[in-house]
Amino acid sequence: MAIIAKIGQILNTPIKTGKVVKNSSNPFDPSTFKGSVLPADVFVSSKAKNKLKLSTFVGSIGDAFPTFRKGIESVAAFGKRMKEGFSSAVHKINEIGSTEISINFAGMGKAIKSGFTSMIDNYSVSKLRKNDPKTLEAMWKEVSGLNIAA
Amino acid sequence: MKDIRKIRNIIEALCLHQDPDSVRVLEEMGTNCSDDEVRELTARALIRKNQHDSLAVAITNKGKGINDMSTVVAMSTINELLALDNKEEALKILTDTVEMHSDEEVRENARSVKALMALS
């Protein structure tokens, strides 16, 4: 009850009206409405004003808060959705970055390396097979050096 | 040993070679090598060739193949024999070795391997 009385007291205090710049060219300019608030019940008689103000205020509390709560909830849900969307996007990017691209690069590098190695390697089995046993014997002697038992 | 990879590839190339001289090279260069790994690779290559001459080198010679002083080399050679798809020629040589070889130890080894091959 005390709160309601206080609210009433606040609402009863005269509304400040600011100076209106008469020579303003733009009627919607913020400076035009400096400190001035137009009451909603301008055309209601002064006796009914207080009642109307209170009822409007109380009504607005009942109406505004659920709406406001809904608004907060929807903002939170939106944020959550955005977060999820962003994290999934990041996850996808990471996935692409760490698997497909890196594997392709690694495979490509490996293929180039093995191709290059087989090109310059005279000791690959496929190349050695083309030599006759005597040549292979000579190559074996050259590679093993002193390891042949006399 | 300078490069075991190169020697392994040379042995593999000789194993795949159709020239009969490849067996001589493997025997002279590989089975007489002081390195256990080279002897093992050579003995396995001789078995994989699955020809009469190559199998005879790894079965009938003392100190080579199944008769190698190194247990690892001997066991690897026996494993290779057991893994052969066509064991006919190997069994024939083992039978001849058991019956006719002059060395008792070689005969005993051949008998044991033959028994293993019969079981496998």
Short mmCIF file of C-alpha atoms in Angstrom, two decimals:
data_model
loop_
_atom_site.label_atom_id
_atom_site.label_comp_id
_atom_site.label_asym_id
_atom_site.label_seq_id
_atom_site.Cartn_x
_atom_site.Cartn_y
_atom_site.Cartn_z
CA MET A 1 0.00 0.00 0.00
CA ALA A 2 2.80 2.34 0.89
CA ILE A 3 4.36 1.80 -2.49
CA ILE A 4 1.11 2.59 -4.28
CA ALA A 5 0.76 5.80 -2.22
CA LYS A 6 4.26 6.78 -3.15
CA ILE A 7 3.60 6.13 -6.81
CA GLY A 8 0.50 8.30 -6.56
CA GLN A 9 2.55 11.05 -4.94
CA ILE A 10 5.09 10.88 -7.74
CA LEU A 11 2.41 11.00 -10.36
CA ASN A 12 0.71 13.98 -8.69
CA THR A 13 3.78 16.13 -8.84
CA PRO A 14 3.50 18.72 -11.59
CA ILE A 15 5.08 17.77 -14.85
CA LYS A 16 7.96 19.90 -15.88
CA THR A 17 7.61 21.64 -19.15
CA GLY A 18 10.65 22.83 -20.90
CA LYS A 19 11.12 25.76 -23.10
CA VAL A 20 9.99 25.30 -26.64
CA VAL A 21 12.21 26.76 -29.21
CA LYS A 22 9.84 28.71 -31.26
CA ASN A 23 12.05 29.43 -34.19
CA SER A 24 13.09 25.82 -34.73
CA SER A 25 12.72 24.88 -38.36
CA ASN A 26 12.41 21.19 -37.58
CA PRO A 27 9.46 20.34 -35.32
CA PHE A 28 10.92 16.87 -34.61
CA ASP A 29 14.30 18.12 -33.62
CA PRO A 30 15.34 16.77 -30.18
CA SER A 31 16.02 20.29 -28.95
CA THR A 32 12.37 21.15 -29.51
CA PHE A 33 11.26 18.67 -26.83
CA LYS A 34 14.00 19.40 -24.37
CA GLY A 35 12.70 18.33 -20.93
CA SER A 36 9.05 18.42 -21.94
CA VAL A 37 6.68 15.49 -21.62
CA LEU A 38 3.20 15.60 -22.96
CA PRO A 39 0.62 14.00 -20.62
CA ALA A 40 -1.53 11.31 -22.14
CA ASP A 41 -4.72 12.65 -20.56
CA VAL A 42 -4.51 16.22 -21.80
CA PHE A 43 -8.15 16.39 -22.71
CA VAL A 44 -9.56 14.79 -19.52
CA SER A 45 -10.89 17.03 -16.77
CA SER A 46 -8.45 17.80 -13.96
CA LYS A 47 -10.52 15.83 -11.36
CA ALA A 48 -10.43 12.62 -13.31
CA LYS A 49 -6.78 13.11 -14.19
CA ASN A 50 -5.29 11.47 -11.09
CA LYS A 51 -7.57 8.45 -11.34
CA LEU A 52 -6.81 8.03 -14.95
CA LYS A 53 -3.09 8.39 -14.42
CA LEU A 54 -3.08 5.74 -11.69
CA SER A 55 -5.22 3.31 -13.63
CA THR A 56 -3.07 3.82 -16.67
CA PHE A 57 0.04 3.25 -14.61
CA VAL A 58 -1.29 0.13 -12.86
CA GLY A 59 -2.59 -1.20 -16.14
CA SER A 60 0.67 -0.51 -17.77
CA ILE A 61 2.51 -2.41 -15.01
CA GLY A 62 0.31 -5.46 -15.58
CA ASP A 63 0.69 -5.22 -19.31
CA ALA A 64 4.23 -4.07 -19.60
CA PHE A 65 6.04 -6.52 -17.35
CA PRO A 66 4.99 -9.77 -19.04
CA THR A 67 5.69 -8.12 -22.36
CA PHE A 68 9.03 -6.94 -21.09
CA ARG A 69 9.76 -10.40 -19.68
CA LYS A 70 8.75 -11.92 -22.99
CA GLY A 71 11.04 -9.45 -24.67
CA ILE A 72 13.92 -10.42 -22.40
CA GLU A 73 13.19 -14.07 -22.97
CA SER A 74 13.08 -13.63 -26.71
CA VAL A 75 16.33 -11.66 -26.61
CA ALA A 76 17.90 -14.42 -24.54
CA ALA A 77 16.60 -17.05 -26.93
CA PHE A 78 17.89 -15.04 -29.86
CA GLY A 79 21.28 -14.76 -28.19
CA LYS A 80 21.33 -18.44 -27.49
CA ARG A 81 20.41 -19.24 -31.08
CA MET A 82 23.08 -16.91 -32.35
CA LYS A 83 25.63 -18.44 -30.01
CA GLU A 84 24.69 -21.95 -31.11
CA GLY A 85 24.74 -20.93 -34.73
CA PHE A 86 28.08 -19.24 -34.35
CA SER A 87 29.62 -22.12 -32.43
CA SER A 88 28.36 -24.62 -35.01
CA ALA A 89 29.76 -22.43 -37.77
CA VAL A 90 33.09 -22.24 -35.96
CA HIS A 91 32.95 -25.99 -35.43
CA LYS A 92 32.30 -26.52 -39.15
CA ILE A 93 35.16 -24.20 -40.09
CA ASN A 94 37.48 -25.99 -37.68
CA GLU A 95 36.34 -29.34 -39.02
CA ILE A 96 37.03 -28.27 -42.58
CA GLY A 97 40.31 -26.71 -41.58
CA SER A 98 41.61 -29.60 -39.54
CA THR A 99 40.50 -32.52 -41.66
CA GLU A 100 39.77 -31.91 -45.32
CA ILE A 101 42.23 -29.17 -46.11
CA SER A 102 45.09 -30.41 -43.95
CA ILE A 103 44.73 -34.02 -45.17
CA ASN A 104 44.69 -32.83 -48.75
CA PHE A 105 47.83 -30.83 -48.20
CA ALA A 106 49.54 -33.67 -46.35
CA GLY A 107 48.55 -36.19 -49.01
CA MET A 108 49.65 -33.87 -51.77
CA GLY A 109 53.00 -33.28 -50.08
CA LYS A 110 53.48 -37.00 -49.51
CA ALA A 111 52.64 -37.82 -53.12
CA ILE A 112 55.05 -35.19 -54.41
CA LYS A 113 57.76 -36.40 -52.03
CA SER A 114 57.33 -40.09 -52.91
CA GLY A 115 57.21 -39.27 -56.62
CA PHE A 116 60.35 -37.20 -56.33
CA THR A 117 62.11 -39.88 -54.23
CA SER A 118 61.28 -42.68 -56.67
CA MET A 119 62.46 -40.44 -59.52
CA ILE A 120 65.92 -39.96 -58.03
CA ASP A 121 66.22 -43.26 -56.11
CA ASN A 122 68.26 -45.80 -58.06
CA TYR A 123 67.78 -48.38 -55.29
CA SER A 124 64.01 -48.82 -55.57
CA VAL A 125 63.00 -52.47 -56.17
CA SER A 126 61.29 -51.61 -59.46
CA LYS A 127 64.49 -50.04 -60.82
CA LEU A 128 66.78 -52.74 -59.39
CA ARG A 129 64.76 -55.49 -61.05
CA LYS A 130 65.77 -54.16 -64.46
CA ASN A 131 69.45 -54.98 -63.72
CA ASP A 132 70.98 -58.42 -64.25
CA PRO A 133 72.19 -60.44 -61.18
CA LYS A 134 75.85 -59.59 -61.86
CA THR A 135 75.11 -55.85 -61.74
CA LEU A 136 73.08 -56.34 -58.59
CA GLU A 137 75.99 -58.27 -57.07
CA ALA A 138 78.32 -55.36 -57.84
CA MET A 139 75.86 -52.89 -56.34
CA TRP A 140 75.51 -55.06 -53.23
CA LYS A 141 79.30 -55.18 -52.83
CA GLU A 142 79.49 -51.42 -53.21
CA VAL A 143 76.78 -50.80 -50.62
CA SER A 144 77.92 -53.33 -48.00
CA GLY A 145 81.64 -52.61 -48.18
CA LEU A 146 83.56 -54.82 -45.74
CA ASN A 147 80.65 -56.81 -44.38
CA ILE A 148 81.14 -59.78 -46.67
CA ALA A 149 82.81 -62.66 -44.87
CA ALA A 150 85.86 -63.92 -46.71
CA MET B 1 76.52 -51.59 -42.66
CA LYS B 2 76.07 -48.53 -44.80
CA ASP B 3 72.45 -48.72 -45.88
CA ILE B 4 70.28 -51.71 -44.95
CA ARG B 5 67.39 -50.29 -47.01
CA LYS B 6 69.44 -50.52 -50.21
CA ILE B 7 70.57 -54.08 -49.40
CA ARG B 8 67.00 -55.10 -48.58
CA ASN B 9 65.87 -53.76 -51.98
CA ILE B 10 68.71 -55.55 -53.79
CA ILE B 11 67.74 -58.83 -52.06
CA GLU B 12 64.08 -58.24 -52.97
CA ALA B 13 65.05 -57.56 -56.61
CA LEU B 14 67.13 -60.77 -56.72
CA CYS B 15 64.21 -62.66 -55.16
CA LEU B 16 61.92 -61.49 -57.95
CA HIS B 17 64.54 -62.14 -60.66
CA GLN B 18 63.94 -65.08 -63.00
CA ASP B 19 67.64 -65.46 -63.87
CA PRO B 20 69.12 -68.61 -62.15
CA ASP B 21 72.24 -66.59 -61.42
CA SER B 22 70.24 -64.60 -58.85
CA VAL B 23 70.35 -67.68 -56.55
CA ARG B 24 74.14 -67.78 -56.77
CA VAL B 25 74.37 -64.07 -55.90
CA LEU B 26 72.03 -64.50 -52.95
CA GLU B 27 74.00 -67.48 -51.69
CA GLU B 28 77.42 -65.93 -52.09
CA MET B 29 76.61 -62.43 -50.92
CA GLY B 30 73.74 -62.97 -48.49
CA THR B 31 74.12 -66.33 -46.74
CA ASN B 32 77.82 -65.69 -46.08
CA CYS B 33 77.26 -62.20 -44.65
CA SER B 34 78.33 -61.58 -41.05
CA ASP B 35 75.22 -59.49 -40.42
CA ASP B 36 72.30 -61.52 -39.01
CA GLU B 37 69.70 -59.26 -40.59
CA VAL B 38 71.17 -59.68 -44.07
CA ARG B 39 71.39 -63.47 -43.62
CA GLU B 40 67.76 -63.53 -42.45
CA LEU B 41 66.56 -61.43 -45.41
CA THR B 42 68.53 -63.60 -47.82
CA ALA B 43 67.26 -66.91 -46.42
CA ARG B 44 63.67 -65.69 -46.58
CA ALA B 45 64.19 -64.48 -50.15
CA LEU B 46 65.60 -67.88 -51.16
CA ILE B 47 62.55 -69.64 -49.69
CA ARG B 48 60.11 -67.18 -51.32
CA LYS B 49 61.68 -67.89 -54.71
CA ASN B 50 60.38 -71.45 -54.20
CA GLN B 51 62.72 -72.99 -56.79
CA HIS B 52 64.68 -76.20 -56.34
CA ASP B 53 68.10 -74.51 -56.22
CA SER B 54 67.07 -71.68 -53.91
CA LEU B 55 65.28 -74.02 -51.49
CA ALA B 56 68.24 -76.40 -51.46
CA VAL B 57 70.56 -73.58 -50.38
CA ALA B 58 68.37 -72.73 -47.36
CA ILE B 59 67.60 -76.35 -46.37
CA THR B 60 70.61 -78.56 -47.07
CA ASN B 61 73.59 -76.33 -46.21
CA LYS B 62 75.06 -76.38 -42.73
CA GLY B 63 75.10 -72.90 -41.18
CA LYS B 64 72.62 -71.49 -43.72
CA GLY B 65 68.83 -71.04 -43.69
CA ILE B 66 67.16 -73.50 -41.31
CA ASN B 67 70.62 -74.64 -40.12
CA ASP B 68 71.88 -71.12 -39.34
CA MET B 69 73.66 -70.66 -36.00
CA SER B 70 71.43 -67.66 -35.27
CA THR B 71 68.08 -68.83 -33.88
CA VAL B 72 66.36 -65.76 -35.31
CA VAL B 73 67.60 -66.54 -38.82
CA ALA B 74 66.71 -70.24 -38.54
CA MET B 75 63.23 -69.54 -37.14
CA SER B 76 62.50 -66.87 -39.76
CA THR B 77 63.47 -69.32 -42.50
CA ILE B 78 61.20 -72.01 -41.02
CA ASN B 79 58.35 -69.48 -40.79
CA GLU B 80 58.83 -68.59 -44.44
CA LEU B 81 58.73 -72.29 -45.36
CA LEU B 82 55.50 -72.72 -43.40
CA ALA B 83 53.99 -69.70 -45.16
CA LEU B 84 54.59 -71.08 -48.67
CA ASP B 85 51.47 -71.61 -50.75
CA ASN B 86 53.02 -74.48 -52.69
CA LYS B 87 55.06 -76.65 -50.30
CA GLU B 88 55.59 -79.53 -52.70
CA GLU B 89 59.17 -78.76 -53.74
CA ALA B 90 60.21 -77.84 -50.19
CA LEU B 91 58.84 -81.15 -48.81
CA LYS B 92 60.64 -83.11 -51.53
CA ILE B 93 63.99 -81.47 -50.65
CA LEU B 94 63.35 -81.99 -46.92
CA THR B 95 62.60 -85.68 -47.52
CA ASP B 96 65.79 -86.10 -49.56
CA THR B 97 67.79 -84.28 -46.85
CA VAL B 98 66.39 -86.49 -44.07
CA GLU B 99 67.20 -89.62 -46.06
CA MET B 100 70.49 -88.79 -47.69
CA HIS B 101 72.37 -85.90 -46.05
CA SER B 102 75.76 -86.74 -44.56
CA ASP B 103 75.47 -84.44 -41.53
CA GLU B 104 73.37 -85.70 -38.60
CA GLU B 105 72.45 -82.22 -37.38
CA VAL B 106 71.21 -81.16 -40.82
CA ARG B 107 69.17 -84.36 -41.07
CA GLU B 108 67.59 -83.72 -37.64
CA ASN B 109 66.72 -80.15 -38.51
CA ALA B 110 65.17 -81.22 -41.80
CA ARG B 111 63.14 -83.92 -40.01
CA SER B 112 61.77 -81.39 -37.47
CA VAL B 113 60.86 -78.85 -40.15
CA LYS B 114 59.24 -81.54 -42.28
CA ALA B 115 57.10 -82.60 -39.29
CA LEU B 116 56.08 -78.96 -38.72
CA MET B 117 55.19 -78.52 -42.37
CA ALA B 118 53.10 -81.69 -42.31
CA LEU B 119 51.15 -80.31 -39.36
CA SER B 120 50.58 -76.86 -40.86
#
